[in-house]
Short mmCIF file of C-alpha atoms in Angstrom, two decimals:
data_model
loop_
_atom_site.label_atom_id
_atom_site.label_comp_id
_atom_site.label_asym_id
_atom_site.label_seq_id
_atom_site.Cartn_x
_atom_site.Cartn_y
_atom_site.Cartn_z
CA MET A 855 -221.95 20.58 140.82
CA ASP A 856 -221.98 16.78 139.60
CA GLN A 857 -218.24 17.00 138.89
CA VAL A 858 -217.56 18.46 142.30
CA GLU A 859 -219.37 15.47 143.80
CA SER A 860 -218.14 12.65 141.99
CA VAL A 861 -215.08 13.85 142.67
CA ARG A 862 -215.54 13.92 146.00
CA ASP A 863 -216.28 10.26 145.96
CA ILE A 864 -213.36 9.49 144.84
CA HIS A 865 -211.42 11.41 147.51
CA GLY A 866 -213.50 9.40 150.15
CA ASN A 867 -212.54 6.13 148.82
CA ARG A 868 -208.70 7.37 148.21
CA ASN A 869 -208.51 7.83 151.73
CA LYS A 870 -209.26 3.99 152.57
CA VAL A 871 -206.57 3.36 149.97
CA LEU A 872 -204.41 5.72 151.56
CA ARG A 873 -204.81 4.10 154.89
CA LEU A 874 -203.33 0.97 153.73
CA ARG A 875 -200.65 2.81 152.09
CA SER A 876 -199.36 4.52 154.91
CA GLY A 877 -197.19 2.11 156.42
CA PRO A 878 -193.83 2.45 157.77
CA VAL A 879 -192.30 2.48 154.08
CA ALA A 880 -194.20 5.04 152.98
CA THR A 881 -194.48 7.64 155.85
CA GLY A 882 -191.49 6.64 158.33
CA LYS A 883 -188.23 7.69 158.13
CA GLU A 884 -187.29 4.27 158.31
CA ASN A 885 -187.58 3.96 154.39
CA LEU A 886 -185.46 2.24 152.36
CA SER A 887 -183.90 5.60 150.95
CA PRO A 888 -180.87 6.14 153.23
CA ARG A 889 -179.84 2.88 152.66
CA CYS A 890 -180.43 2.92 149.25
CA ALA A 891 -178.47 5.86 148.64
CA GLN A 892 -175.43 3.92 150.18
CA ASP A 893 -175.89 0.41 149.25
CA ASP A 894 -172.91 0.27 146.80
CA GLY A 895 -171.61 -2.33 148.72
CA ILE A 896 -174.46 -4.82 148.81
CA LEU A 897 -174.80 -4.32 144.82
CA ASN A 898 -170.82 -4.78 144.74
CA GLY A 899 -171.46 -8.27 146.74
CA ASP A 900 -170.41 -6.94 149.99
CA ALA A 901 -173.47 -8.42 151.85
CA SER A 902 -172.18 -7.59 155.20
CA GLY A 903 -174.79 -4.69 155.95
CA HIS A 904 -173.49 -3.58 159.12
CA SER A 905 -172.70 0.00 158.63
CA SER A 906 -173.70 1.08 161.55
CA ALA A 907 -171.62 2.37 164.30
CA ALA A 908 -172.32 3.04 167.92
CA LYS A 909 -174.65 6.11 167.90
CA PRO A 910 -172.67 8.98 169.32
CA GLY A 911 -173.56 9.94 172.89
CA THR A 912 -174.53 6.54 173.72
CA GLU A 913 -173.04 4.77 176.54
CA THR A 914 -172.88 0.98 176.27
CA SER A 915 -170.27 -1.69 177.30
CA PRO A 916 -168.40 -2.86 174.12
CA ASP A 917 -170.05 -6.65 174.63
CA VAL A 918 -173.58 -4.73 174.63
CA ASP A 919 -172.34 -2.64 171.71
CA VAL A 920 -171.13 -6.00 169.51
CA GLU A 921 -174.51 -7.83 170.58
CA GLU A 922 -176.46 -4.63 169.27
CA LYS A 923 -174.29 -4.77 165.96
CA LEU A 924 -174.80 -8.17 165.61
CA LYS A 925 -178.36 -8.37 166.11
CA GLU A 926 -179.02 -5.61 163.66
CA ALA A 927 -176.58 -7.28 160.96
CA PHE A 928 -178.62 -10.54 161.34
CA ALA A 929 -182.13 -8.60 161.37
CA ARG A 930 -181.29 -7.02 158.29
CA GLY A 931 -180.46 -10.14 156.59
CA TRP A 932 -182.83 -9.93 153.85
CA SER A 933 -182.37 -8.48 150.55
CA ILE A 934 -184.86 -7.04 148.42
CA ILE A 935 -184.78 -7.62 144.59
CA VAL A 936 -186.53 -6.16 141.73
CA TRP A 937 -186.42 -8.19 138.63
CA ASN A 938 -186.38 -7.47 134.93
CA ASP A 939 -189.21 -8.24 133.06
CA PRO A 940 -190.13 -6.97 129.36
CA VAL A 941 -193.27 -4.63 130.00
CA ASN A 942 -192.99 -2.26 132.61
CA LEU A 943 -191.58 0.95 131.21
CA MET A 944 -188.24 2.38 132.41
CA ASP A 945 -189.48 5.81 133.44
CA TYR A 946 -192.50 3.83 135.72
CA VAL A 947 -190.08 1.61 137.28
CA VAL A 948 -187.90 5.01 138.38
CA PHE A 949 -191.50 6.59 139.26
CA VAL A 950 -192.23 3.37 141.51
CA PHE A 951 -188.77 3.33 143.09
CA LYS A 952 -189.07 7.09 144.02
CA THR A 953 -192.43 6.52 145.47
CA VAL A 954 -192.24 3.02 147.19
CA LEU A 955 -188.30 3.10 148.53
CA LYS A 956 -188.17 7.16 148.55
CA MET A 957 -185.02 7.01 146.29
CA ASN A 958 -183.83 9.93 144.88
CA GLU A 959 -184.34 10.43 140.91
CA GLN A 960 -180.13 9.49 140.66
CA ASP A 961 -180.51 6.20 142.60
CA ALA A 962 -183.86 5.38 141.29
CA SER A 963 -182.24 5.75 137.66
CA ARG A 964 -179.29 3.65 138.47
CA HIS A 965 -181.23 0.88 139.82
CA MET A 966 -183.73 1.01 137.13
CA TRP A 967 -180.61 0.89 134.61
CA GLU A 968 -179.29 -2.18 136.58
CA VAL A 969 -182.72 -4.22 136.41
CA HIS A 970 -182.50 -3.50 132.62
CA GLN A 971 -179.01 -4.41 132.09
CA LYS A 972 -178.23 -7.13 134.64
CA GLY A 973 -181.53 -8.35 134.72
CA LYS A 974 -181.88 -7.45 138.57
CA SER A 975 -181.07 -4.95 141.25
CA VAL A 976 -180.98 -5.23 145.00
CA VAL A 977 -182.73 -2.07 146.00
CA GLY A 978 -182.61 -2.53 149.65
CA ARG A 979 -181.44 -4.65 152.70
CA GLU A 980 -184.17 -4.79 155.52
CA THR A 981 -185.64 -7.06 158.47
CA ARG A 982 -187.95 -10.00 157.41
CA GLU A 983 -190.80 -8.15 158.14
CA LYS A 984 -189.99 -4.94 156.57
CA SER A 985 -188.78 -6.95 153.27
CA GLU A 986 -192.27 -8.23 153.23
CA LEU A 987 -194.11 -5.19 153.38
CA ILE A 988 -191.69 -3.47 150.72
CA VAL A 989 -191.74 -6.82 148.48
CA HIS A 990 -195.64 -6.31 148.74
CA ARG A 991 -195.85 -2.48 148.13
CA LEU A 992 -193.41 -3.11 145.03
CA ARG A 993 -195.73 -5.88 143.54
CA SER A 994 -198.87 -3.80 144.10
CA PHE A 995 -197.27 -1.53 141.43
CA GLY A 996 -196.68 -4.31 139.19
CA LEU A 997 -192.89 -4.83 139.90
CA ASN A 998 -191.73 -8.38 140.15
CA ALA A 999 -190.10 -8.19 143.75
CA THR A 1000 -188.65 -10.90 145.67
CA MET A 1001 -186.87 -11.21 149.14
CA GLU A 1002 -183.82 -13.52 149.57
CA GLN A 1003 -181.71 -13.95 152.84
CA ALA A 1004 -178.61 -12.83 152.54
CA MET B 280 -205.18 12.77 126.98
CA ILE B 281 -203.91 15.73 128.84
CA CYS B 282 -202.46 15.85 132.68
CA GLU B 283 -202.58 19.17 133.78
CA GLN B 284 -201.17 20.10 137.75
CA ILE B 285 -204.04 22.68 138.71
CA ASP B 286 -202.34 23.12 142.04
CA PRO B 287 -199.77 21.58 144.51
CA GLY B 288 -200.77 17.97 144.71
CA GLN B 289 -203.85 18.31 142.59
CA TRP B 290 -204.35 17.13 138.88
CA ARG B 291 -206.52 17.42 135.94
CA LEU B 292 -206.89 14.85 133.58
CA SER B 293 -208.68 15.44 130.14
CA PHE B 294 -209.72 12.59 127.69
CA ASN B 295 -211.19 12.72 124.22
CA GLN B 296 -214.20 10.89 123.50
CA PRO B 297 -212.31 7.80 122.12
CA GLU B 298 -209.78 7.85 124.99
CA ALA B 299 -212.41 7.83 127.49
CA GLU B 300 -214.28 5.31 126.06
CA PHE B 301 -210.96 3.16 125.54
CA LEU B 302 -210.08 3.81 129.15
CA ILE B 303 -213.61 2.81 130.60
CA ASN B 304 -213.35 -0.55 128.58
CA VAL B 305 -209.87 -1.00 130.29
CA LEU B 306 -211.46 -0.51 133.78
CA ALA B 307 -214.56 -2.42 133.37
CA ARG B 308 -212.42 -5.26 132.37
CA LEU B 309 -210.37 -4.89 135.24
CA GLY B 310 -213.18 -4.72 137.73
CA ARG B 311 -214.50 -8.00 136.46
CA HIS B 312 -211.21 -9.46 136.67
CA TYR B 313 -210.92 -8.13 140.36
CA GLN B 314 -213.55 -10.07 141.43
CA GLU B 315 -212.49 -13.27 139.95
CA ASP B 316 -211.38 -16.11 142.26
CA VAL B 317 -207.81 -16.23 141.79
CA SER B 318 -207.82 -20.03 142.67
CA ARG B 319 -209.64 -20.40 139.30
CA MET B 320 -207.73 -18.13 137.35
CA PRO B 321 -205.13 -19.83 134.52
CA PRO B 322 -201.50 -19.99 136.04
CA ALA B 323 -200.27 -17.01 134.46
CA LEU B 324 -202.56 -15.05 136.06
CA ARG B 325 -202.70 -16.96 139.33
CA ALA B 326 -198.75 -16.30 139.67
CA TYR B 327 -199.38 -12.80 139.12
CA TRP B 328 -201.54 -12.31 142.18
CA GLU B 329 -199.65 -15.21 144.18
CA GLY B 330 -196.24 -15.39 142.91
CA ALA B 331 -193.27 -16.63 144.92
CA ILE B 332 -192.21 -13.75 147.48
CA SER B 333 -188.52 -15.46 147.02
CA ARG B 334 -186.81 -16.86 144.20
CA GLY B 335 -184.58 -19.17 146.75
CA GLY B 336 -181.27 -17.63 145.40
CA GLY B 337 -180.16 -16.36 149.00
CA THR B 338 -177.84 -18.45 151.38
CA GLY B 339 -180.46 -18.82 154.14
CA LYS B 340 -182.84 -21.66 154.61
CA THR B 341 -185.49 -19.85 156.27
CA ASP B 342 -189.31 -21.20 156.11
CA LEU B 343 -190.86 -18.70 154.12
CA THR B 344 -194.26 -20.04 154.05
CA GLU B 345 -195.46 -17.53 156.10
CA SER B 346 -194.29 -14.48 154.83
CA GLN B 347 -195.91 -16.15 151.40
CA GLU B 348 -199.38 -16.11 153.21
CA VAL B 349 -198.72 -12.44 154.32
CA LEU B 350 -198.31 -11.30 150.83
CA ALA B 351 -200.88 -13.55 149.43
CA GLU B 352 -203.54 -11.79 151.95
CA ALA B 353 -202.11 -8.53 151.16
CA ARG B 354 -202.47 -9.35 147.66
CA ALA B 355 -206.17 -10.06 147.96
CA GLU B 356 -206.79 -7.24 149.95
CA LEU B 357 -205.33 -4.89 147.21
CA ARG B 358 -207.91 -6.50 144.48
CA GLY B 359 -210.57 -5.38 146.86
CA GLU B 360 -209.32 -1.70 147.27
CA ARG B 361 -208.69 -1.48 143.16
CA LEU B 362 -212.27 -2.64 142.68
CA ALA B 363 -213.56 -0.09 145.06
CA LEU B 364 -211.38 2.60 142.68
CA VAL B 365 -212.39 1.11 139.67
CA GLU B 366 -216.23 1.45 140.68
CA ASN B 367 -215.49 5.01 141.73
CA TRP B 368 -214.03 5.49 138.08
CA LEU B 369 -216.72 4.12 136.51
CA ARG B 370 -219.49 5.88 138.55
CA GLU B 371 -217.69 8.92 137.76
CA TYR B 372 -218.07 8.59 134.18
CA GLU B 373 -221.58 7.80 134.33
CA LEU B 374 -222.58 10.98 136.25
CA SER B 375 -220.53 13.15 134.13
CA GLU B 376 -222.49 15.59 131.76
CA GLU B 377 -219.51 16.73 129.95
CA ARG B 378 -217.45 13.82 127.86
CA GLU B 379 -215.96 15.79 125.25
CA PRO B 380 -213.52 16.23 126.89
CA TRP B 381 -214.20 13.90 130.10
CA ARG B 382 -212.53 15.90 132.75
CA VAL B 383 -211.34 14.63 136.37
CA GLU B 384 -209.89 16.09 139.31
CA ILE B 385 -207.68 13.61 141.12
CA THR B 386 -204.76 14.04 143.99
CA THR B 387 -201.22 13.18 143.55
CA ALA B 388 -202.14 9.77 145.43
CA GLU B 389 -204.92 9.09 143.57
CA ARG B 390 -202.87 9.36 140.41
CA ASP B 391 -200.53 7.27 141.49
CA GLU B 392 -203.20 4.65 142.31
CA PHE B 393 -204.74 4.89 139.13
CA VAL B 394 -201.39 4.72 137.33
CA ALA B 395 -200.64 1.61 139.24
CA MET B 396 -204.16 0.32 138.34
CA LEU B 397 -203.62 0.90 134.35
CA ASN B 398 -200.12 -0.76 135.08
CA ASP B 399 -202.04 -3.92 136.49
CA ARG B 400 -204.04 -4.46 133.40
CA ARG B 401 -200.76 -4.08 131.04
CA MET B 402 -198.99 -6.66 133.30
CA LEU B 403 -202.18 -8.98 133.33
CA ILE B 404 -202.54 -8.78 129.50
CA ALA B 405 -198.82 -9.66 128.81
CA ALA B 406 -199.13 -12.61 131.91
CA GLU B 407 -201.89 -14.06 129.82
CA LEU B 408 -200.36 -13.64 126.50
CA GLY B 409 -196.74 -14.58 127.57
CA VAL B 410 -195.62 -11.69 125.96
CA THR B 411 -191.89 -11.29 125.65
CA GLU B 412 -189.02 -8.53 125.02
CA GLN B 413 -189.37 -9.37 121.43
CA ASP B 414 -193.21 -8.86 121.02
CA MET B 415 -192.48 -5.55 122.98
CA GLU B 416 -190.39 -4.62 120.22
CA ALA B 417 -192.01 -6.10 117.02
CA ASP B 418 -193.70 -4.43 114.30
CA LEU B 419 -197.27 -4.77 115.12
CA SER B 420 -198.18 -4.48 111.41
CA ARG B 421 -196.58 -7.31 110.60
CA MET B 422 -198.27 -9.44 113.83
CA THR B 423 -200.39 -12.18 112.36
CA ASN B 424 -201.74 -13.28 115.91
CA GLU B 425 -205.15 -10.66 116.23
CA ALA B 426 -205.28 -11.57 119.77
CA ARG B 427 -201.45 -10.92 120.56
CA ARG B 428 -201.46 -7.79 118.30
CA ALA B 429 -204.41 -6.28 120.38
CA GLY B 430 -203.21 -7.12 123.52
CA ILE B 431 -199.47 -5.40 122.61
CA LEU B 432 -201.34 -2.39 121.39
CA GLU B 433 -203.55 -2.04 124.88
CA ILE B 434 -200.45 -2.56 126.65
CA ASP B 435 -198.51 0.24 124.36
CA VAL B 436 -201.61 2.70 124.78
CA LEU B 437 -201.79 2.26 128.22
CA GLY B 438 -198.05 2.72 128.77
CA HIS B 439 -198.68 6.18 127.01
CA PHE B 440 -201.30 7.18 129.34
CA ILE B 441 -199.03 6.33 132.24
CA LEU B 442 -195.91 8.18 130.61
CA VAL B 443 -198.45 11.37 130.30
CA MET B 444 -199.51 11.31 133.97
CA LEU B 445 -195.96 10.53 135.40
CA GLY B 446 -193.95 12.83 132.87
CA PRO B 447 -190.30 12.15 132.34
CA GLN B 448 -188.77 10.08 135.39
CA ILE B 449 -185.34 8.73 134.34
CA TYR B 450 -182.28 10.90 135.79
CA ARG B 451 -180.37 12.39 132.58
CA PRO B 452 -177.08 13.94 133.97
#
């Protein structure tokens, strides 16, 4: 009974932690995974970042469309970079990429190897606010992450 | 240490007595550390908790003072959250009647948080001792600096705990 009660204690406090953890990165579909899965352009030095096209079915004038595209390109003008360090374990880094950035195993491993071999990896490109949140999440797991304006 | 999945999203950790005592010692140290005033920490530890949000490698010249403050606040809150978590683990141990092995049942979210917390300790030791890649690959039996040897050994043991909890993660085609 003690065991169960104490386990419940942990559960109770866990909720408090989880509330803070359930920001848009952890729960929303707006997390980095789709971008990370297709960010070869960023990794290869193509920092344009505006891969989005007009949404099918939306009727906008060409001017508005261009404006929207420009707005989005500038808004997502922050690269999130993870830097190498001597202590974090390779498997742990992959776990963090999967947990925080919602990467699949293959992408997470690819970015981990890039960090390991090249010293850093651009793991996403986002708005300033979102980049702040992601940098915090990555750091909360002990990774050395920064955000740089592209 | 054994980590078993007992249900979807539910895990059971079992520690033998030396492992449990080691872990409790680590958690107690972490608890004390989380309560320390960051501004009074040595520069290396302060850097771990405050750290620069940017290395200035980009092209932009945007003032990141506000972002830096947001990060510092979030990091301060995180220490408070982790302290509460440490206290729960210590209380759990205090209340347990069976300690050989000591068993704890946790959810996946709790496991992830616990893993991150143990990694905090690894990173803090490394920051405090200025651990390098060479240190991590060195033969510990030949290391003459006792504090450094003990620190790296602790980093390694905690790394083992983490790997036991996570299992293999790297994609191998």
